[in-house]
Phi, psi and omega in degrees: 000320179300318178295319178300315182293319178299321178296318178295317179301320179296319179292323175299313180301315180294317179299320179294318178298325181299333184235019177057046175252157175274124182296342177292344178288341189266123177263120179267113181256109175290130179264112190256021179300135182066001181275135182283167188294333179295319179290324176295319177299322177298319178293323176299316180296338179268006171111002180267145175224007178228134185226148177262135178228150181245004176231134181300318182301320180290321178300313182298318181294314183284328176299316180296322182289314186269345181053237184270008185290328181226165175247151180237143169251135174271111186252353182262176178302131184248119177282145183298326182286355178256356185300312186303325187284339183238355190301331179257012182243358179239144179281327185206138174254120184273354197236041174284116191219007182197158183296320181299322177289320176302313180301316182291318178299316181296317180296310184290324177295320179296318180298327181267355179070036181233168170251125180264129182265134186221160165247144175275125180275128182247128175271080191291336179263002181051047180272131181297332184279355185241152175278175176120157180273143176290151184310316185289347181256356187295317184299315180296322180294317180295323177295325177292319178299322183296345179277348183270159184262335191241012176238128183239131180264122179260354180157205184234156175223145171214157167245110183290153174303145177287132179231134177304317175262111186298339176300334180288346176280344187303320182298325180288317178295325179294320176298319180297317180296322178296317178297315178303313182294321181293319179293325179302332183278349187285335179056053182268149176298139178063023178228119177222101188282091180250332188242128172242098186266105177200147183106127178231194188307322186274342189220014188293331181293319177294318179300317179297317180297335180260006170121357178299142172236002170223124178242143185250109187240122179245288185304318183290345175262307190263349184090177181294146184261158166259098185285130178227154178277136179269000000 
């Protein structure tokens, strides 16, 4: 794992050099879905304290095990009926993508007296198999979020379409950065565009070159997974 992480760091550094960015701007989020606690502990020992998970059940199980030792980001599709169980156990939700989820997050956050931090998920490739708001609807959705008291938008997230040639993903990441910049100019209440979460194991270097400052890396850190249903 240490070798994997060093390799990723080198690629981050090179991607940043290619576009004159400071590599310190890039937050590397290990995606620990389906990874057992021993491997997460190994990553902790290597300096990580924040992990991405895409299932509520896994967050709850690992949260109980690690207690306050680590922070979790919810990066997968979030069902409204699961909001209450994790709203105070995650540092950031990457997948705010619909009004019904916004309503539930605002209600449960209000009940607990907290502000829930989120990223708006954008389906930049308009893929039927993926969640997220279409590009043309993002501005209206963000304006709706700004009317709420207990939901705060920290930025945007996307999963780009898979392309055999990773250069073909560049157009999607470029669209995301343009959207990110335009929203930043709106000066809306409860909206502070700080995080552009895009890029995974197969395409993170292109994402960094196009403006990502948070990359979600699973396979390249932990290896291939044995996916099981929770």
